[in-house]
Coordinates of C-alpha atoms in Angstrom, one line a residue:
M216 CA 0.0 0.0 0.1
S217 CA 1.4 3.4 -0.8
R218 CA 2.0 5.7 2.0
T219 CA 2.5 9.6 1.6
I220 CA 4.1 12.0 4.0
L221 CA 4.9 15.5 3.9
V222 CA 7.9 16.5 5.9
T223 CA 8.6 20.2 6.5
G224 CA 12.0 21.5 7.2
A225 CA 13.6 18.6 5.5
G226 CA 16.8 20.6 4.3
T227 CA 18.5 19.9 7.5
G228 CA 19.0 18.0 10.7
F229 CA 16.2 15.7 11.9
G230 CA 14.0 16.4 8.9
R231 CA 16.5 15.7 6.3
E232 CA 17.5 12.3 7.8
I233 CA 13.9 11.2 8.5
A234 CA 12.8 12.0 4.9
L235 CA 15.6 10.0 3.4
R236 CA 15.0 7.0 5.8
L237 CA 11.2 7.1 5.0
A238 CA 12.0 7.1 1.3
A239 CA 14.3 4.0 2.0
R240 CA 11.3 2.3 3.6
Q241 CA 9.0 2.9 0.4
W242 CA 7.1 5.7 1.6
T243 CA 6.2 8.5 -1.0
V244 CA 8.0 11.4 0.6
I245 CA 7.3 15.0 -0.2
A246 CA 10.2 16.9 1.3
G247 CA 9.6 20.5 1.9
V248 CA 12.7 22.9 2.3
E249 CA 12.9 26.4 3.1
I250 CA 15.7 27.6 0.7
P251 CA 15.7 26.6 -3.1
S252 CA 19.4 25.8 -2.9
Q253 CA 18.4 23.0 -0.5
I254 CA 16.6 21.4 -3.2
F255 CA 19.7 20.4 -5.3
Q256 CA 21.4 19.3 -2.0
L257 CA 18.8 16.9 -0.9
E258 CA 18.1 15.4 -4.3
H259 CA 21.8 14.9 -4.6
E260 CA 22.0 13.0 -1.2
A261 CA 18.9 11.0 -2.1
E262 CA 20.4 9.9 -5.5
Q263 CA 23.7 9.0 -3.4
R264 CA 21.5 6.8 -1.2
G265 CA 19.5 5.4 -4.0
V266 CA 16.1 6.6 -2.9
A267 CA 13.6 8.8 -4.6
L268 CA 12.3 12.1 -2.9
Q269 CA 9.8 14.8 -4.3
V270 CA 11.7 17.8 -3.0
E271 CA 9.7 21.1 -3.1
K272 CA 10.4 24.7 -1.8
L273 CA 8.0 25.1 1.2
D274 CA 8.7 28.1 3.5
V275 CA 5.9 27.7 6.2
T276 CA 5.9 31.4 6.6
S277 CA 4.9 32.1 3.1
A278 CA 1.2 32.1 2.4
A279 CA 1.7 31.2 -1.2
D280 CA 3.7 28.2 -0.3
R281 CA 1.2 27.1 2.4
A282 CA -1.7 27.3 -0.2
R283 CA 0.2 25.0 -2.7
F284 CA 0.5 22.3 0.0
S285 CA -2.6 22.7 2.2
M286 CA -4.5 20.8 -0.6
L287 CA -2.5 17.8 -0.5
D288 CA -4.0 14.4 0.4
V289 CA -1.2 12.8 2.6
D290 CA -1.4 10.1 5.0
V291 CA 0.9 11.9 7.5
I292 CA 2.5 15.4 7.9
L293 CA 5.5 15.8 10.0
N294 CA 5.6 19.4 11.2
N295 CA 9.4 19.5 11.5
A296 CA 10.2 23.1 10.3
G297 CA 11.5 25.4 12.9
I298 CA 14.2 27.9 14.0
G299 CA 15.9 28.6 17.4
E300 CA 16.3 32.2 18.7
G301 CA 18.6 32.3 21.6
G302 CA 19.4 35.0 24.2
S303 CA 17.9 36.3 27.3
M304 CA 14.2 37.5 27.1
V305 CA 15.4 41.0 28.0
D306 CA 17.7 41.3 25.0
I307 CA 16.1 39.7 22.0
P308 CA 15.0 42.2 19.5
E309 CA 11.3 42.4 18.7
E310 CA 11.6 41.3 15.0
H311 CA 13.6 38.3 16.2
L312 CA 11.0 37.3 18.7
R313 CA 8.2 37.6 16.2
R314 CA 10.1 35.7 13.6
Q315 CA 10.5 32.9 16.2
F316 CA 6.7 32.6 16.4
E317 CA 5.9 33.1 12.8
V318 CA 8.3 30.1 11.8
N319 CA 7.7 27.7 14.7
V320 CA 3.9 28.3 15.5
V321 CA 1.9 30.4 13.0
G322 CA 3.2 28.9 9.9
P323 CA 2.8 25.2 10.9
A324 CA -0.5 25.9 12.4
L325 CA -1.8 27.5 9.2
L326 CA -0.3 24.9 7.0
T327 CA -1.8 22.1 9.1
Q328 CA -5.3 23.5 9.0
G329 CA -6.1 22.5 5.3
I330 CA -4.4 19.1 5.5
A331 CA -6.2 18.3 8.7
K332 CA -9.5 19.1 7.2
R333 CA -8.8 16.7 4.3
M334 CA -7.9 14.0 6.7
A335 CA -11.0 14.7 8.8
T336 CA -13.0 14.2 5.5
R337 CA -11.4 10.9 4.8
R338 CA -11.6 10.0 8.5
A339 CA -8.0 8.9 8.5
G340 CA -4.6 10.5 8.8
K341 CA -1.8 11.4 11.3
I342 CA -0.3 14.8 12.3
V343 CA 3.1 14.7 14.0
F344 CA 4.6 17.8 15.6
M345 CA 8.5 17.8 16.2
S346 CA 8.3 19.6 19.5
S347 CA 11.1 19.7 21.9
C348 CA 12.0 19.0 25.6
A349 CA 12.0 22.8 25.5
G350 CA 8.4 22.6 24.9
L351 CA 7.9 21.0 28.4
T352 CA 10.5 23.0 30.4
S353 CA 12.4 26.2 29.8
D354 CA 16.2 26.9 30.2
P355 CA 18.0 30.2 30.4
F356 CA 18.7 31.9 27.1
T357 CA 16.1 29.7 25.3
G358 CA 13.0 31.4 26.4
A359 CA 11.8 32.4 23.2
Y360 CA 12.4 29.0 21.5
S361 CA 10.8 27.3 24.5
A362 CA 7.8 29.6 24.3
S363 CA 7.3 28.6 20.7
K364 CA 7.5 24.9 21.5
H365 CA 5.1 25.3 24.6
A366 CA 2.8 26.8 22.0
I367 CA 3.2 23.9 19.6
E368 CA 2.5 21.6 22.7
A369 CA -0.9 23.4 23.4
I370 CA -1.7 23.2 19.7
A371 CA -1.0 19.5 19.3
E372 CA -3.0 18.8 22.6
A373 CA -6.0 20.6 21.4
L374 CA -5.8 19.4 18.0
G375 CA -5.6 15.7 19.1
K376 CA -8.8 16.1 21.0
E377 CA -10.7 17.9 18.4
L378 CA -9.7 15.4 15.6
Q379 CA -10.4 12.3 17.6
E380 CA -13.8 11.8 16.4
F381 CA -12.7 12.1 12.7
G382 CA -10.2 9.2 13.2
V383 CA -7.2 11.6 12.8
A384 CA -4.3 10.8 15.2
V385 CA -1.9 13.6 16.7
A386 CA 1.5 12.9 18.3
T387 CA 4.6 14.9 19.4
V388 CA 8.2 14.1 19.4
N389 CA 10.4 15.9 22.1
P390 CA 14.1 15.8 21.4
G391 CA 16.5 16.9 24.0
P392 CA 20.2 17.7 23.4
F393 CA 21.2 16.3 20.0
L394 CA 24.0 17.1 17.8
T395 CA 22.4 18.3 14.6
G396 CA 24.2 21.8 15.0
F397 CA 20.7 23.4 15.7
N398 CA 21.5 23.9 19.5
D399 CA 24.7 25.6 18.9
R400 CA 23.1 27.9 16.2
I401 CA 20.6 28.9 18.8
F402 CA 23.3 30.3 20.9
D403 CA 24.9 32.2 18.0
S404 CA 21.7 34.0 16.9
W405 CA 22.6 37.1 18.7
K406 CA 25.2 37.8 15.9
S407 CA 22.4 38.8 13.7
W408 CA 20.6 41.2 16.1
G409 CA 22.3 44.2 14.6
K410 CA 23.0 45.9 17.9
S411 CA 26.1 46.5 20.1
Q412 CA 27.0 43.9 22.7
S413 CA 27.2 46.7 25.4
D414 CA 23.3 46.9 24.9
N415 CA 22.8 43.4 26.0
L416 CA 22.5 42.4 29.8
F417 CA 24.5 39.2 29.0
D418 CA 27.9 38.6 27.2
Y419 CA 26.9 36.2 24.5
E420 CA 30.4 35.9 23.2
H421 CA 31.4 33.6 26.1
I422 CA 28.3 31.5 26.6
A423 CA 27.4 28.2 24.9
Y424 CA 24.5 25.7 24.8
P425 CA 24.9 24.0 28.2
Y426 CA 24.4 20.4 27.6
K427 CA 26.3 17.6 26.2
Q428 CA 24.7 16.4 22.9
F429 CA 23.7 12.9 21.7
D430 CA 23.8 11.3 18.2
I431 CA 20.6 12.0 16.4
K432 CA 19.7 8.2 15.8
P433 CA 17.3 7.9 18.6
V434 CA 15.1 10.8 17.4
V435 CA 15.2 9.7 13.8
D436 CA 14.2 5.9 14.9
T437 CA 11.4 7.2 17.5
T438 CA 9.9 9.7 14.9
I439 CA 9.7 6.9 12.2
G440 CA 8.2 4.7 14.8
V441 CA 5.6 7.3 15.5
I442 CA 4.9 8.0 11.9
E443 CA 4.4 4.2 11.0
G444 CA 2.4 3.5 14.1
T445 CA 4.9 1.0 15.9
I446 CA 5.1 3.7 18.6
D447 CA 1.6 4.7 19.7
T448 CA 2.4 7.1 22.6
Y449 CA 1.3 10.7 22.3
R450 CA 4.4 12.3 23.7
N451 CA 7.8 10.8 22.9
V452 CA 10.8 12.2 24.6
E453 CA 14.4 11.5 23.6
P454 CA 16.8 10.5 24.9
K455 CA 14.7 8.2 27.0
Q456 CA 17.0 8.7 30.1
N457 CA 16.1 12.3 30.3
I458 CA 12.3 11.4 30.8
E459 CA 12.6 11.4 34.6
M460 CA 14.6 14.5 34.7
Q461 CA 11.9 16.4 32.6
R462 CA 9.2 15.2 34.9
K463 CA 10.9 16.3 38.0
E464 CA 11.7 19.7 36.5
M465 CA 8.0 20.2 35.5
D466 CA 6.8 19.1 39.0
A467 CA 9.4 21.3 40.8
A468 CA 7.5 24.4 39.6
W469 CA 4.6 23.7 41.8
T470 CA 6.8 24.1 44.9
R471 CA 9.6 26.7 43.8
K472 CA 9.5 30.1 45.4
S473 CA 9.7 33.1 43.4
S474 CA 12.2 34.6 46.1
E475 CA 14.4 31.5 45.9
N476 CA 18.2 32.1 45.6
L477 CA 17.7 35.7 44.7
G478 CA 21.2 37.4 44.2
K479 CA 22.8 34.1 43.1
R480 CA 23.5 32.8 39.7
F481 CA 21.4 30.1 38.5
P482 CA 23.3 27.0 38.0
L483 CA 22.6 26.4 34.3
V484 CA 23.5 29.9 33.5
E485 CA 27.0 29.2 35.1
T486 CA 27.2 26.1 32.9
T487 CA 26.6 28.1 29.8
Y488 CA 29.9 29.9 30.5
E489 CA 31.8 26.7 31.1
M490 CA 30.6 24.7 28.3
R491 CA 32.1 24.4 24.8
P492 CA 29.8 24.5 21.5
G493 CA 29.2 20.9 20.2
T494 CA 30.2 19.0 23.2
P495 CA 29.3 15.4 22.6
V496 CA 28.1 13.0 25.3
D497 CA 30.8 11.0 26.7
K498 CA 31.1 7.6 25.1

């Protein structure tokens, strides 16, 4: 049986590898990439691997692009496109904050509307959101990105309940620290702010993503399992050894005091000054 999936943000990172792997598993893959130059790059990679992809330009913030794809009849949509804006919430410029939400929240939500309605009419389909552990908790200097992923969590939660009666499934994948380059780029985004470092509260030249990072294979494997239905859980955190940590951090918010440790640097802020970019997990 032919299975068709639309993967957004397929030009890099998780989306790229998932699209290629699904094509190798005999899915009909429509791989949406933001930048036209990524079309050739992904087609070349597919040729090297001996798989077939339909690679298309799809910028989720473009109304014209969304209109072209919202009428597709696909079995699954993987909303993977996203960017990360790093920096303290007191320093991020307005246009960068708005861009964070346009790419990660508004664009995917509007793209999904038309596709979801067609799935509801067929009474079949699956919508998968590439969320993040940052959608469950929030760390220093990733507040804007975390806020966008918290919004995706809310959208997915509501959508799953709304579409249940129409036979359409919704699920999320929640990666933590993985070596795609994405996390390190988040902590470099201040370089495009166009303002003097002296205007910032924090010294971004000397901070880095505060976690050691894993190889991407568990995220790719789990996402494919969610897409194909061999994994049926709604929320899917990777790496799995971080699940308990995530739950404890979420629960801690109920008892944490607003006056707690005032005047002292938060430990994870200190770690951002100690960590080097792209530090892998110890083997």
